[in-house]
Every structure is written in C-alpha cells, then in structure tokens.
PDB file of C-alpha atoms in Angstrom:
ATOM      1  CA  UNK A  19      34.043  65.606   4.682  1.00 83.00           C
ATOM      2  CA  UNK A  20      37.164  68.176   4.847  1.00 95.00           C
ATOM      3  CA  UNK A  21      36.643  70.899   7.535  1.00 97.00           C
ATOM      4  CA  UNK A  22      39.271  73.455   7.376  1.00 98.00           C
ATOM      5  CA  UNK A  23      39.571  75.530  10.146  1.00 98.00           C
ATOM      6  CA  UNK A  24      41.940  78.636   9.040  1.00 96.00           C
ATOM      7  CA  UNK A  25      43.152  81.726   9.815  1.00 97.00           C
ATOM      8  CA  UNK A  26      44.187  84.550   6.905  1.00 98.00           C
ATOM      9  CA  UNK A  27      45.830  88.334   7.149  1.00 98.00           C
ATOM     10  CA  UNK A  28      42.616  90.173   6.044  1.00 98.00           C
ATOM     11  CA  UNK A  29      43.677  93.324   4.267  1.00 98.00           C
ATOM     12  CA  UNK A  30      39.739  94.417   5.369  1.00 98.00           C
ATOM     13  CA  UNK A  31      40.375  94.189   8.588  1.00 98.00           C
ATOM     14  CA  UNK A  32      44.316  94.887   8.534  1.00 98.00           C
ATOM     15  CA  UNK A  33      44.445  91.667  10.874  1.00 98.00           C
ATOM     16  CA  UNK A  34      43.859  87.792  10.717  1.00 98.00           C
ATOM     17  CA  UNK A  35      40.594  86.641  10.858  1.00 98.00           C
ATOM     18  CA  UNK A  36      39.367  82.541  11.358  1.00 98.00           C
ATOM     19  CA  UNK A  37      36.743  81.352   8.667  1.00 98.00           C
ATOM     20  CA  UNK A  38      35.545  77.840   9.371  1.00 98.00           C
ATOM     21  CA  UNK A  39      35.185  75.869   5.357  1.00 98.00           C
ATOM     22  CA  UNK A  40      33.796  72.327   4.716  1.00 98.00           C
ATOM     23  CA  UNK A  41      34.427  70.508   1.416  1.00 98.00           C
ATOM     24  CA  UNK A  42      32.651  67.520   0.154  1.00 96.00           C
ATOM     25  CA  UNK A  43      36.156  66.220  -1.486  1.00 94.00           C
ATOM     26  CA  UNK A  44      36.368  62.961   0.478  1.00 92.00           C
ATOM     27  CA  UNK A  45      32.918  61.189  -0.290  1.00 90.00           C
ATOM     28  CA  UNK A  46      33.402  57.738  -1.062  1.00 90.00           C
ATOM     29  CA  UNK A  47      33.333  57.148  -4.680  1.00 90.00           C
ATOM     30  CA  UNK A  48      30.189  54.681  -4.669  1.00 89.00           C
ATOM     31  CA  UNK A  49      28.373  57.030  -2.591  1.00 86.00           C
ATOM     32  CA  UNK A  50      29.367  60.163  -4.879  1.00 91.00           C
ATOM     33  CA  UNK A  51      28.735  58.126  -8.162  1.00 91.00           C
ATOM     34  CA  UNK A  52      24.963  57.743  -6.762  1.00 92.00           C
ATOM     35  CA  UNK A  53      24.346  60.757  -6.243  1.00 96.00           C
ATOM     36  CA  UNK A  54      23.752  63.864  -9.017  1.00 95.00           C
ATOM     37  CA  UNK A  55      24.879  66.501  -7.504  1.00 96.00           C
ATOM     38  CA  UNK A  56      28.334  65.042  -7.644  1.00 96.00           C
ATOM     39  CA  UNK A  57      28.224  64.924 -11.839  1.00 94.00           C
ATOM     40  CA  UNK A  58      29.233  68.913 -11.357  1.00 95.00           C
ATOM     41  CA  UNK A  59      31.611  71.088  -9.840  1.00 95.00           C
ATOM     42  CA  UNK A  60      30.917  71.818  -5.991  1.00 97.00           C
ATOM     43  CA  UNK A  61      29.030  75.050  -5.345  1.00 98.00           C
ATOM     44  CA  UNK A  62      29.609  77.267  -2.465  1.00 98.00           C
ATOM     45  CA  UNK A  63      27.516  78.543  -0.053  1.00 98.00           C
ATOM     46  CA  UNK A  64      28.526  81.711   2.694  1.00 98.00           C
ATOM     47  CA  UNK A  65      27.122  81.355   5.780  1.00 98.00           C
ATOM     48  CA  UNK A  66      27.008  84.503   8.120  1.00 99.00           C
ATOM     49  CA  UNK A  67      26.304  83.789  12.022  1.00 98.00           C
ATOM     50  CA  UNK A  68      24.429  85.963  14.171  1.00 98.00           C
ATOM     51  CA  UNK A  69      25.154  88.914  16.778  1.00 98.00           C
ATOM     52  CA  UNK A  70      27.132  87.738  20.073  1.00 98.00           C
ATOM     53  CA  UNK A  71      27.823  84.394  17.953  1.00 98.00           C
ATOM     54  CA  UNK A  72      31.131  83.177  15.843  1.00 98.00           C
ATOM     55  CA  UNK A  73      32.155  81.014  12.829  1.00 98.00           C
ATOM     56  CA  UNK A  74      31.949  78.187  15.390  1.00 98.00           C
ATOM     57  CA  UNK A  75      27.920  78.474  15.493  1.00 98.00           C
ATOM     58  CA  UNK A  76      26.748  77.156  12.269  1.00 98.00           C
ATOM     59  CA  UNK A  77      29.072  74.014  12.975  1.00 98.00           C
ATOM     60  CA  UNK A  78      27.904  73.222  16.153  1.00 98.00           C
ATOM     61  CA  UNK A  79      24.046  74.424  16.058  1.00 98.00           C
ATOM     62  CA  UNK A  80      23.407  73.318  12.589  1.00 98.00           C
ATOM     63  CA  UNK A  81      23.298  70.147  10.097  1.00 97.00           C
ATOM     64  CA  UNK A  82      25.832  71.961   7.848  1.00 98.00           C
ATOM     65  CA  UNK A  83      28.109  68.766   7.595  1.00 97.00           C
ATOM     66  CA  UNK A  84      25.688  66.511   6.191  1.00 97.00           C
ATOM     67  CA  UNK A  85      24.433  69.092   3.933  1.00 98.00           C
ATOM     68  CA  UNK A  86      27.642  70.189   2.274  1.00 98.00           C
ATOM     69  CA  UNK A  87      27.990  66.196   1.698  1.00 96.00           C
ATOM     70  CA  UNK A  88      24.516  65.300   0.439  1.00 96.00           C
ATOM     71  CA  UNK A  89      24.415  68.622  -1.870  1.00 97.00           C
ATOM     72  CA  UNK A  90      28.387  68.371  -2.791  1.00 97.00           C
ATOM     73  CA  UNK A  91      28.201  72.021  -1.312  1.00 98.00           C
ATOM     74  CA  UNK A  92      31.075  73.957   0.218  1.00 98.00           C
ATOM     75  CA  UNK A  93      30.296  75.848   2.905  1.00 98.00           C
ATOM     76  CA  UNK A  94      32.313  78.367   4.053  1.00 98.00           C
ATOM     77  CA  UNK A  95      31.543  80.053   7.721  1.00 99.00           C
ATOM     78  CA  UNK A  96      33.391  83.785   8.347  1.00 98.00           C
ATOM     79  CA  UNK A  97      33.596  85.543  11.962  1.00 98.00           C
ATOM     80  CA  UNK A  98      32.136  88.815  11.624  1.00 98.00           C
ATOM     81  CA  UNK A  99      32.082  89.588  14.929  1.00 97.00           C
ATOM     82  CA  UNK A 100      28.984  91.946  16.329  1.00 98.00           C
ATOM     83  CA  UNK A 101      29.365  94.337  13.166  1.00 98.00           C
ATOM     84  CA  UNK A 102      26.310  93.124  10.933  1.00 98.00           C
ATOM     85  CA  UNK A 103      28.732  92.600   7.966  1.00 98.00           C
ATOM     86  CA  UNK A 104      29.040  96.458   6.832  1.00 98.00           C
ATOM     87  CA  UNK A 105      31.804  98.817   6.244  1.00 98.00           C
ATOM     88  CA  UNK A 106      32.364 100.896   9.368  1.00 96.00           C
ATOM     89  CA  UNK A 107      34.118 104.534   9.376  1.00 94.00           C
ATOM     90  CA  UNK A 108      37.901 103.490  10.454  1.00 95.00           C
ATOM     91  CA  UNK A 109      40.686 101.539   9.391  1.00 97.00           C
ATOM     92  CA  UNK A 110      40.218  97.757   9.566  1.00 98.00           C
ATOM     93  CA  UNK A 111      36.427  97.943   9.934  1.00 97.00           C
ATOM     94  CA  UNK A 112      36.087  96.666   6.584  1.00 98.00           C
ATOM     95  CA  UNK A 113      33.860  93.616   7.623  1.00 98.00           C
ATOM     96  CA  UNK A 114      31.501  94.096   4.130  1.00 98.00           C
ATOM     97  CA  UNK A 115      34.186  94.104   1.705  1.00 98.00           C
ATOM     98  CA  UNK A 116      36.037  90.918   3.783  1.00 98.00           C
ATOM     99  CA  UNK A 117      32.404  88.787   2.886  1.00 98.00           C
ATOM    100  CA  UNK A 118      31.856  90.355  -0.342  1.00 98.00           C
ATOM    101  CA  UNK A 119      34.953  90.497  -1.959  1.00 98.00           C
ATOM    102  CA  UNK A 120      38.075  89.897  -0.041  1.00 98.00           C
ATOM    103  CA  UNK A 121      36.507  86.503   1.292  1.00 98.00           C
ATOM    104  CA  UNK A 122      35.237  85.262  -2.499  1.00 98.00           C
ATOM    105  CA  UNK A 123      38.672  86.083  -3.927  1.00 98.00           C
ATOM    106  CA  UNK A 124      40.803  84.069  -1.071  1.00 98.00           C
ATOM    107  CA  UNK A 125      38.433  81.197  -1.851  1.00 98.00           C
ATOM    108  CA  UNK A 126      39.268  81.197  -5.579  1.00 98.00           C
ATOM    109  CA  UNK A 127      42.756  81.407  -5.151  1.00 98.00           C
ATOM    110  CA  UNK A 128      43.359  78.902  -2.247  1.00 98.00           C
ATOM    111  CA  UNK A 129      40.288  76.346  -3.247  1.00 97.00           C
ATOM    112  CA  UNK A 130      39.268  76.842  -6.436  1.00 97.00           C
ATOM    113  CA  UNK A 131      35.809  77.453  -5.085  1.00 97.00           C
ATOM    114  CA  UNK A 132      33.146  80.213  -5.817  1.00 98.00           C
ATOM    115  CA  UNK A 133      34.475  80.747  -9.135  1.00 98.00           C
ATOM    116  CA  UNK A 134      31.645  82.586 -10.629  1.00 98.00           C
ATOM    117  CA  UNK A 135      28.666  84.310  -9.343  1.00 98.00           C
ATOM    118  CA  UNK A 136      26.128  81.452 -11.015  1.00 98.00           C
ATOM    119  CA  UNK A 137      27.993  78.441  -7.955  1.00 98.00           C
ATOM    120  CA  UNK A 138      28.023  81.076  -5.318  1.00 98.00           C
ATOM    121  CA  UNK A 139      25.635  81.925  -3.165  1.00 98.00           C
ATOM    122  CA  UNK A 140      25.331  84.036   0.453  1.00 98.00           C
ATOM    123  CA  UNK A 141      23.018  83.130   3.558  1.00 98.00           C
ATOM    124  CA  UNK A 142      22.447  83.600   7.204  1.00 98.00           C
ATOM    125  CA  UNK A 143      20.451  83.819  10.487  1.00 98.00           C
ATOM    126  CA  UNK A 144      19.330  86.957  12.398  1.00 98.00           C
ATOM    127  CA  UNK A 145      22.381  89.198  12.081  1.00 98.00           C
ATOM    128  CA  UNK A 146      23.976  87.250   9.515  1.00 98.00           C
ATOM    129  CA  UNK A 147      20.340  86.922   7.687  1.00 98.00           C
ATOM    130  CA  UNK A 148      20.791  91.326   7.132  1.00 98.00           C
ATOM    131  CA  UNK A 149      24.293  90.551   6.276  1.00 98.00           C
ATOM    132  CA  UNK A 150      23.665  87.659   3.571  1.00 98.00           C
ATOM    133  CA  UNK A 151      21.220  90.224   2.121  1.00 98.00           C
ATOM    134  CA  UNK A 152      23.144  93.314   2.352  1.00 98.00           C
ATOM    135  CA  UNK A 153      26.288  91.674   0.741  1.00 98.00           C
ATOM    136  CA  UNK A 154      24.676  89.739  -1.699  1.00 98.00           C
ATOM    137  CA  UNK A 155      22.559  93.164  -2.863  1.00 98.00           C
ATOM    138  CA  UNK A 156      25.664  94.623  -2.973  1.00 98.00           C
ATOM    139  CA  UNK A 157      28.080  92.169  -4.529  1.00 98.00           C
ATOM    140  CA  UNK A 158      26.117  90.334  -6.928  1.00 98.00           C
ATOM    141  CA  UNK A 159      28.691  89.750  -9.109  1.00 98.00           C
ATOM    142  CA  UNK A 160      29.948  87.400  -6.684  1.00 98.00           C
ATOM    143  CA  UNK A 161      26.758  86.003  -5.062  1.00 98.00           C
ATOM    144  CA  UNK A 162      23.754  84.825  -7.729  1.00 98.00           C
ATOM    145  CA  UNK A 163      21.016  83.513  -4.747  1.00 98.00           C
ATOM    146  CA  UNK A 164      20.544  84.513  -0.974  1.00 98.00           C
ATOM    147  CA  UNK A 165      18.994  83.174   2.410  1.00 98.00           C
ATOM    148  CA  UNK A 166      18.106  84.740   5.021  1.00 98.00           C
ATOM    149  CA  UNK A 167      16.736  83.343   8.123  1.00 99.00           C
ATOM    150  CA  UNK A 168      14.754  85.437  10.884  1.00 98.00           C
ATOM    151  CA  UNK A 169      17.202  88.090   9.416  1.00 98.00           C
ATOM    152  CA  UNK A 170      17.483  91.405  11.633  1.00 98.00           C
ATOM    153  CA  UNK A 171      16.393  93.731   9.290  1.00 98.00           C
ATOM    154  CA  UNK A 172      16.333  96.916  11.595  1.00 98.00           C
ATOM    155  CA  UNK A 173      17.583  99.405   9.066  1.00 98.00           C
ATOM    156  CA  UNK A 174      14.303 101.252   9.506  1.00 97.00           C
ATOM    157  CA  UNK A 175      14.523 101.486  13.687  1.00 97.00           C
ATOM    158  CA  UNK A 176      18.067 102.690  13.226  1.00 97.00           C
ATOM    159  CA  UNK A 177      17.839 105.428  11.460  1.00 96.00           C
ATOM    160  CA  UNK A 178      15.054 106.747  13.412  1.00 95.00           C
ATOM    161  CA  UNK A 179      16.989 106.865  16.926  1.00 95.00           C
ATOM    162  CA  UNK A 180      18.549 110.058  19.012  1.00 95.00           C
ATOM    163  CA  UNK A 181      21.157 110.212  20.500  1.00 94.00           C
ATOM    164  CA  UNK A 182      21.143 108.238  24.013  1.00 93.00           C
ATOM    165  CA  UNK A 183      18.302 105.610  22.564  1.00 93.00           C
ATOM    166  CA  UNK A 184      18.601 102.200  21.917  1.00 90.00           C
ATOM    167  CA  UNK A 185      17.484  98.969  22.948  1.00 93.00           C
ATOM    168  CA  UNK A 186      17.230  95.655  24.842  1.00 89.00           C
ATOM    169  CA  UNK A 187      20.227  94.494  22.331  1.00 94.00           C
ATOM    170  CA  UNK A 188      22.580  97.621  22.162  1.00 96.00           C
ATOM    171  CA  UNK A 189      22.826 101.656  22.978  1.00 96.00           C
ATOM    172  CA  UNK A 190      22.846 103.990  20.142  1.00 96.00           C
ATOM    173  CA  UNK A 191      26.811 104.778  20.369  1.00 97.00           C
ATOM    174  CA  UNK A 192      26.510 100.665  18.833  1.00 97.00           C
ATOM    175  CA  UNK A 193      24.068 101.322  16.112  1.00 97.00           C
ATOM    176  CA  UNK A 194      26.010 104.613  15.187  1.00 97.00           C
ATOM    177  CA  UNK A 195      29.059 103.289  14.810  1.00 97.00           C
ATOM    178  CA  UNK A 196      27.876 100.332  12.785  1.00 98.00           C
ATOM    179  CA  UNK A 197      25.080 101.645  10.885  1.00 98.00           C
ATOM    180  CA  UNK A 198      26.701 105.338  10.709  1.00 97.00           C
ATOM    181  CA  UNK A 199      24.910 108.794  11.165  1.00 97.00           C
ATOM    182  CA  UNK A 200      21.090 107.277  11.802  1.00 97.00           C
ATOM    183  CA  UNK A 201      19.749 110.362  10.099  1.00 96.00           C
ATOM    184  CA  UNK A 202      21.795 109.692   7.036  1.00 97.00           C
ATOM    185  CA  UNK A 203      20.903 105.901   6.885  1.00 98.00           C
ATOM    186  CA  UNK A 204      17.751 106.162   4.331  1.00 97.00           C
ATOM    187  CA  UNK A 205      20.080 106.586   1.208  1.00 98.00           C
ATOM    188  CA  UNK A 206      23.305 105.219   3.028  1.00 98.00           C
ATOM    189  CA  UNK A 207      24.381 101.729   1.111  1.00 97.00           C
ATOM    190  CA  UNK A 208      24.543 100.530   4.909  1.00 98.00           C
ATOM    191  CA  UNK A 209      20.600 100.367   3.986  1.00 98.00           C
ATOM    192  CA  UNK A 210      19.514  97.015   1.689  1.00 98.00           C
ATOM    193  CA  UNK A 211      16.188  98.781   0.669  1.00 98.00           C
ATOM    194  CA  UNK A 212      18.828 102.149  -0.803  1.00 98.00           C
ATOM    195  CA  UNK A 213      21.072  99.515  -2.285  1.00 98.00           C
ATOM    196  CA  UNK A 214      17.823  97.458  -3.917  1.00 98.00           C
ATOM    197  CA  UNK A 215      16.809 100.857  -5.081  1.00 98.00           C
ATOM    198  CA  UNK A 216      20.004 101.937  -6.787  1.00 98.00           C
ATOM    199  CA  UNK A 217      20.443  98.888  -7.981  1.00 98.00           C
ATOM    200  CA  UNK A 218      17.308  98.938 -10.062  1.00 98.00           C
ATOM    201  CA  UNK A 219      17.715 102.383 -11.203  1.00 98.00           C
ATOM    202  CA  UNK A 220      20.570 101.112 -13.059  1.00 98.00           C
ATOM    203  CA  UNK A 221      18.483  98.918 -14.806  1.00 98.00           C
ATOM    204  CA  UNK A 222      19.833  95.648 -12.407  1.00 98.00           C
ATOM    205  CA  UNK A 223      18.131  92.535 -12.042  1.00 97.00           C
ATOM    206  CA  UNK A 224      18.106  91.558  -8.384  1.00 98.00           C
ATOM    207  CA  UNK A 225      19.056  88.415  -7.471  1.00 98.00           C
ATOM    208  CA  UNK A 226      15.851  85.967  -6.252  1.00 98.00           C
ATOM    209  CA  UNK A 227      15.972  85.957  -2.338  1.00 98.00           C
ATOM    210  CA  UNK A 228      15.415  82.826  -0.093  1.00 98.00           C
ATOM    211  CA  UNK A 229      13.324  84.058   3.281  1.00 98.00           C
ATOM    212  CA  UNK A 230      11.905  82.556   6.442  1.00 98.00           C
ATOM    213  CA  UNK A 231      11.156  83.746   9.869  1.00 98.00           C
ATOM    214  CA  UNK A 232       9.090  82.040  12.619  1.00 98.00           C
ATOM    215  CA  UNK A 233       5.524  83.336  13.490  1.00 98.00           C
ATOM    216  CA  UNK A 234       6.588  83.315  17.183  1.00 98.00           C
ATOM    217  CA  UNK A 235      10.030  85.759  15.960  1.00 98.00           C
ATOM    218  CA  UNK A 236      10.294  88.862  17.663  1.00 98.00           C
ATOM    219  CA  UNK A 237      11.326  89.953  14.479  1.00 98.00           C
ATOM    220  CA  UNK A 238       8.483  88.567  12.078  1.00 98.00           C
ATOM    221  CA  UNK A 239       6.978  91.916  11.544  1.00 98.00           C
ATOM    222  CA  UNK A 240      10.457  93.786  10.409  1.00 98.00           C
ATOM    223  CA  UNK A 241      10.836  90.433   8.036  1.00 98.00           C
ATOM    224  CA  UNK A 242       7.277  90.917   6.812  1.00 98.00           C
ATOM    225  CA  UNK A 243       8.169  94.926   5.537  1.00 98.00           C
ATOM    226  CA  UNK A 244      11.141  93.587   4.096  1.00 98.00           C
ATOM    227  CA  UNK A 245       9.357  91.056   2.487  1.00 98.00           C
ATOM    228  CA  UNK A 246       6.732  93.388   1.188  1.00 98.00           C
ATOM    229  CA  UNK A 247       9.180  95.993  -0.101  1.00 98.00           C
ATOM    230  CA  UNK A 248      11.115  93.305  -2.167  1.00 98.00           C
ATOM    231  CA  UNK A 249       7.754  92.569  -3.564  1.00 98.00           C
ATOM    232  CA  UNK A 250       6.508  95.996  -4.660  1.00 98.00           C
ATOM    233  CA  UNK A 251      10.349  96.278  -6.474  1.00 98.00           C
ATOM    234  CA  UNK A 252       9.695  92.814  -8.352  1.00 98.00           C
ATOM    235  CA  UNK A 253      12.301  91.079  -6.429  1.00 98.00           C
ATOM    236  CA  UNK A 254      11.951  87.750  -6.911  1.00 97.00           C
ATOM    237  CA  UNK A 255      11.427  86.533  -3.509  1.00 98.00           C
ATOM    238  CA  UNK A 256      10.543  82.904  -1.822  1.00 98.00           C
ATOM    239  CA  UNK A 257       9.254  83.846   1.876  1.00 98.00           C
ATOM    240  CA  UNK A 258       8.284  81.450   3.834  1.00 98.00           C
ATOM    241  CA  UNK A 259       6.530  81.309   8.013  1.00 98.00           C
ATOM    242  CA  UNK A 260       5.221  78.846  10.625  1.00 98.00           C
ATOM    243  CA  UNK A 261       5.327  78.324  13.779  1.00 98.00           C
ATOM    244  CA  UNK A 262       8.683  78.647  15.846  1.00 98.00           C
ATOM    245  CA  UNK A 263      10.777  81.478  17.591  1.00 98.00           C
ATOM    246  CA  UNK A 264      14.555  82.566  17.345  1.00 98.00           C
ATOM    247  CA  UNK A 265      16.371  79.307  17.314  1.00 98.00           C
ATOM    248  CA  UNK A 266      18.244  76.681  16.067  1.00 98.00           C
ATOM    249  CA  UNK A 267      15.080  74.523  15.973  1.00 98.00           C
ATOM    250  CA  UNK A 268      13.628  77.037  13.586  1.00 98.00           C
ATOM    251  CA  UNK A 269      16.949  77.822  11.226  1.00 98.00           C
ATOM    252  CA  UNK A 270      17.281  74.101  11.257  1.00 98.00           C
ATOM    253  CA  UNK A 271      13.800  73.922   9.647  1.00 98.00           C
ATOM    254  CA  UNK A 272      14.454  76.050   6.671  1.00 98.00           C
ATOM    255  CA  UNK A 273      18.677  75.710   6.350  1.00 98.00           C
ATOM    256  CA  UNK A 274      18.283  72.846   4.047  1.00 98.00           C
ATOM    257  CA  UNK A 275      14.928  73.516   2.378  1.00 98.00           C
ATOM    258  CA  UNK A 276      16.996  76.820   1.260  1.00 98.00           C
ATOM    259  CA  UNK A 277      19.588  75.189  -0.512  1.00 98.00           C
ATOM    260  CA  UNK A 278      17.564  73.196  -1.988  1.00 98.00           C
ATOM    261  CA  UNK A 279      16.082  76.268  -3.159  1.00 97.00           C
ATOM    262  CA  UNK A 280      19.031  77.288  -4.122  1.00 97.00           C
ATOM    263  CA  UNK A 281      19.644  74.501  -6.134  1.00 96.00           C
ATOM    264  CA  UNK A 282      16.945  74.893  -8.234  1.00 94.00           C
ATOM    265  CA  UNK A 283      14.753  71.749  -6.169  1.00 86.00           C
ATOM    266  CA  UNK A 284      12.997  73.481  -3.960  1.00 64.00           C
TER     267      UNK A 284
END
C-alpha cells in the first residue's frame, strides 16, 4: 500500500494545499490474483474530513488502508480546512472547485486515477458528509456515487439566522462568510436541496446517494429532512440508522459497508 503524502500550488486557493492519497499498486501478486477487484482498473474514492479536523483524520481514525487494499480503491484525502467545501466570496476561497474539479483533474494528470465519472466517487463525515454531497450534486460529471456519514446538513438553520446568532459550533460572521448572505441561501448553489432542484429541472438524473447517521447523532433529525427531500425528488437514495453518536466508532460502522455500496455489493 502506497501512501502519498503531497503538497500542490492550488490555483483554487492561489496557495499549496496537502492531500493525503493511498494506492493499492504494491499488493503482492498472489494476493491481487485472488482477489476480483484487482481484474479492473483501481477506482477512486474522495474522502472529505470534518470541521476542526484535517487530511490527517481519515488516516488515523479510520480503516482506510485496508480498504483501499481489499477493494483495489484509491483513496484520496484533501484538507479543506473549516470551509464545508464551498466557494466563498474572495480570492483563493475556492475550496468547491479545488474538490470538484481542480482536485479530479491533478489526479488524472499525476496518477492516472479518477479518469471518468463511472470509477469516481465522493464521500465524507459530518462536515465533509455536506461537502461529499454538495460537490458530488454539483460536479457529477466527475463523481457517479456519494457517501455521506452523519453529514452536517444545516443549510436550512443557516439561512434562517440574524445577524449576531449562531451556535454552540460558530457565530454568524462564520456561517456568513461560508454559506454567504443567509437570506439569499434558499436558491444559492451553496444549498444541495437548490442544486438537486436545478439539477432536475434540466432534466438530470441525480446520482444514487450512500447515507447513514447514528440514532444517538445530534444531527439525525437534519439527516432525516435531507433524507426525505431526496426521496420526494426520486433520488435514489440508500439511508441507513442504528444506534451510535458522532464518532469514529459510528463512521467506522458504515465507511466500508459504503463502498461496498459503491461497488455495486452492498
């Protein structure tokens, strides 16, 4: 198992940013000739970390190592800082673009990885878990299949603060300058439920969508909306609960069971 830790001028962010990548091109040859997911090219799977956290987390939290060995899977870990993957007003605030575009095209061109949308696919927990489906809503001709774990789906509590509100996690000045104008956030593409619906007044097919969140989650009921809107657009989507809270223990639960998914074996 190659892990690459690297460091590339983002044009996004107009400064170098670390991504942390593992590839599955150093399994022994009896162990890869036994196993089927090694008769095919490696897919790729993005994994987004959460708020406070860093490309580092997945790695040391998670069983992404023996997964990206067992599924022949590269898995490919970007720092996006506290800024819930969007596109913020100002230059080098780029941090959507960087995981929906910038990111897939460095991967082609340096790995020969995530060629096509159909062996690409986008996931992550809590903050990462809005990003994962934010980007992948929005770039799906880069990402075919997304998971999203205990995601922090507060589009809805944003856009309905004032000025000097906020919460246990952040003030409002926070939210505003990542989410933009709250009162312009219900048809702002900073907003996966405006970006579903656009997407399906063109006629789109939306990606199928990979969800969990633990029944014990402070955000369970935001996932459950989310869930519910998804479902009254036709989204295909796999949502899954039991018991457990926001942790590793839970994300650990559901990580693999969503590639698999993913894979078409779940």
């Amino acid at each position: 198992m190659a892990l690459i830790t690297l460091q590339f001028q983002s044009t996004s962010l107009c400064r170098p940013t670390r991504v942390q990548v593992l590839l599955p091109n150093d399994i022994p040859e009896e162990m890869a000739r036994e196993n089927e997911h090694y008769k095919r090219p490696a897919k790729t799977l993005v994994l987004l970390h959460g708020y406070t956290g860093s490309c580092d987390d997945w790695l040391t939290g998670s069983r992404v190592q023996e997964i990206s060995g067992k599924y022949n899977l590269a898995i490919v870990m970007p720092s996006g800082e506290n800024s819930f993957y969007l596109d913020q007003k100002g230059t080098g605030r780029a941090y959507g673009t960087l995981v929906g575009k910038e990111l897939i095209g460095y991967l082609r061109k340096t790995f020969g990885i995530a060629m096509s949308a159909a062996d690409t696919f986008i996931g992550g927990l809590s903050m990462g878990g809005f990003g994962a489906l934010h980007t992948g809503l929005l770039y799906p001709e880069n990402y075919s299949g997304i998971i999203a774990l205990s995601s922090a789906l507060i589009a809805r509590e944003v856009m309905n603060m004032k000025e000097g509100e906020g919460n246990g996690v952040a003030d409002y000045d926070y939210y505003r300058t990542t989410f933009g104008e709250p009162a312009e956030l219900e048809t702002s593409e900073n907003n996966p439920e405006y970006v579903v619906k656009k997407r399906l007044e063109r006629g789109e097919s939306i990606q199928p969508i990979f969800m969990a969140c633990g029944t014990e989650d402070f955000l369970l009921a935001k996932n459950r909306q989310f869930r519910d809107f998804l479902k009254e657009q036709g989204v295909n989507v796999d949502y899954h609960e039991s018991p457990g809270i926001h942790d590793w223990r839970f994300w650990n639960e559901y990580l693999e069971p969503g590639v698999m998914w993913m894979l078409g074996e779940g």
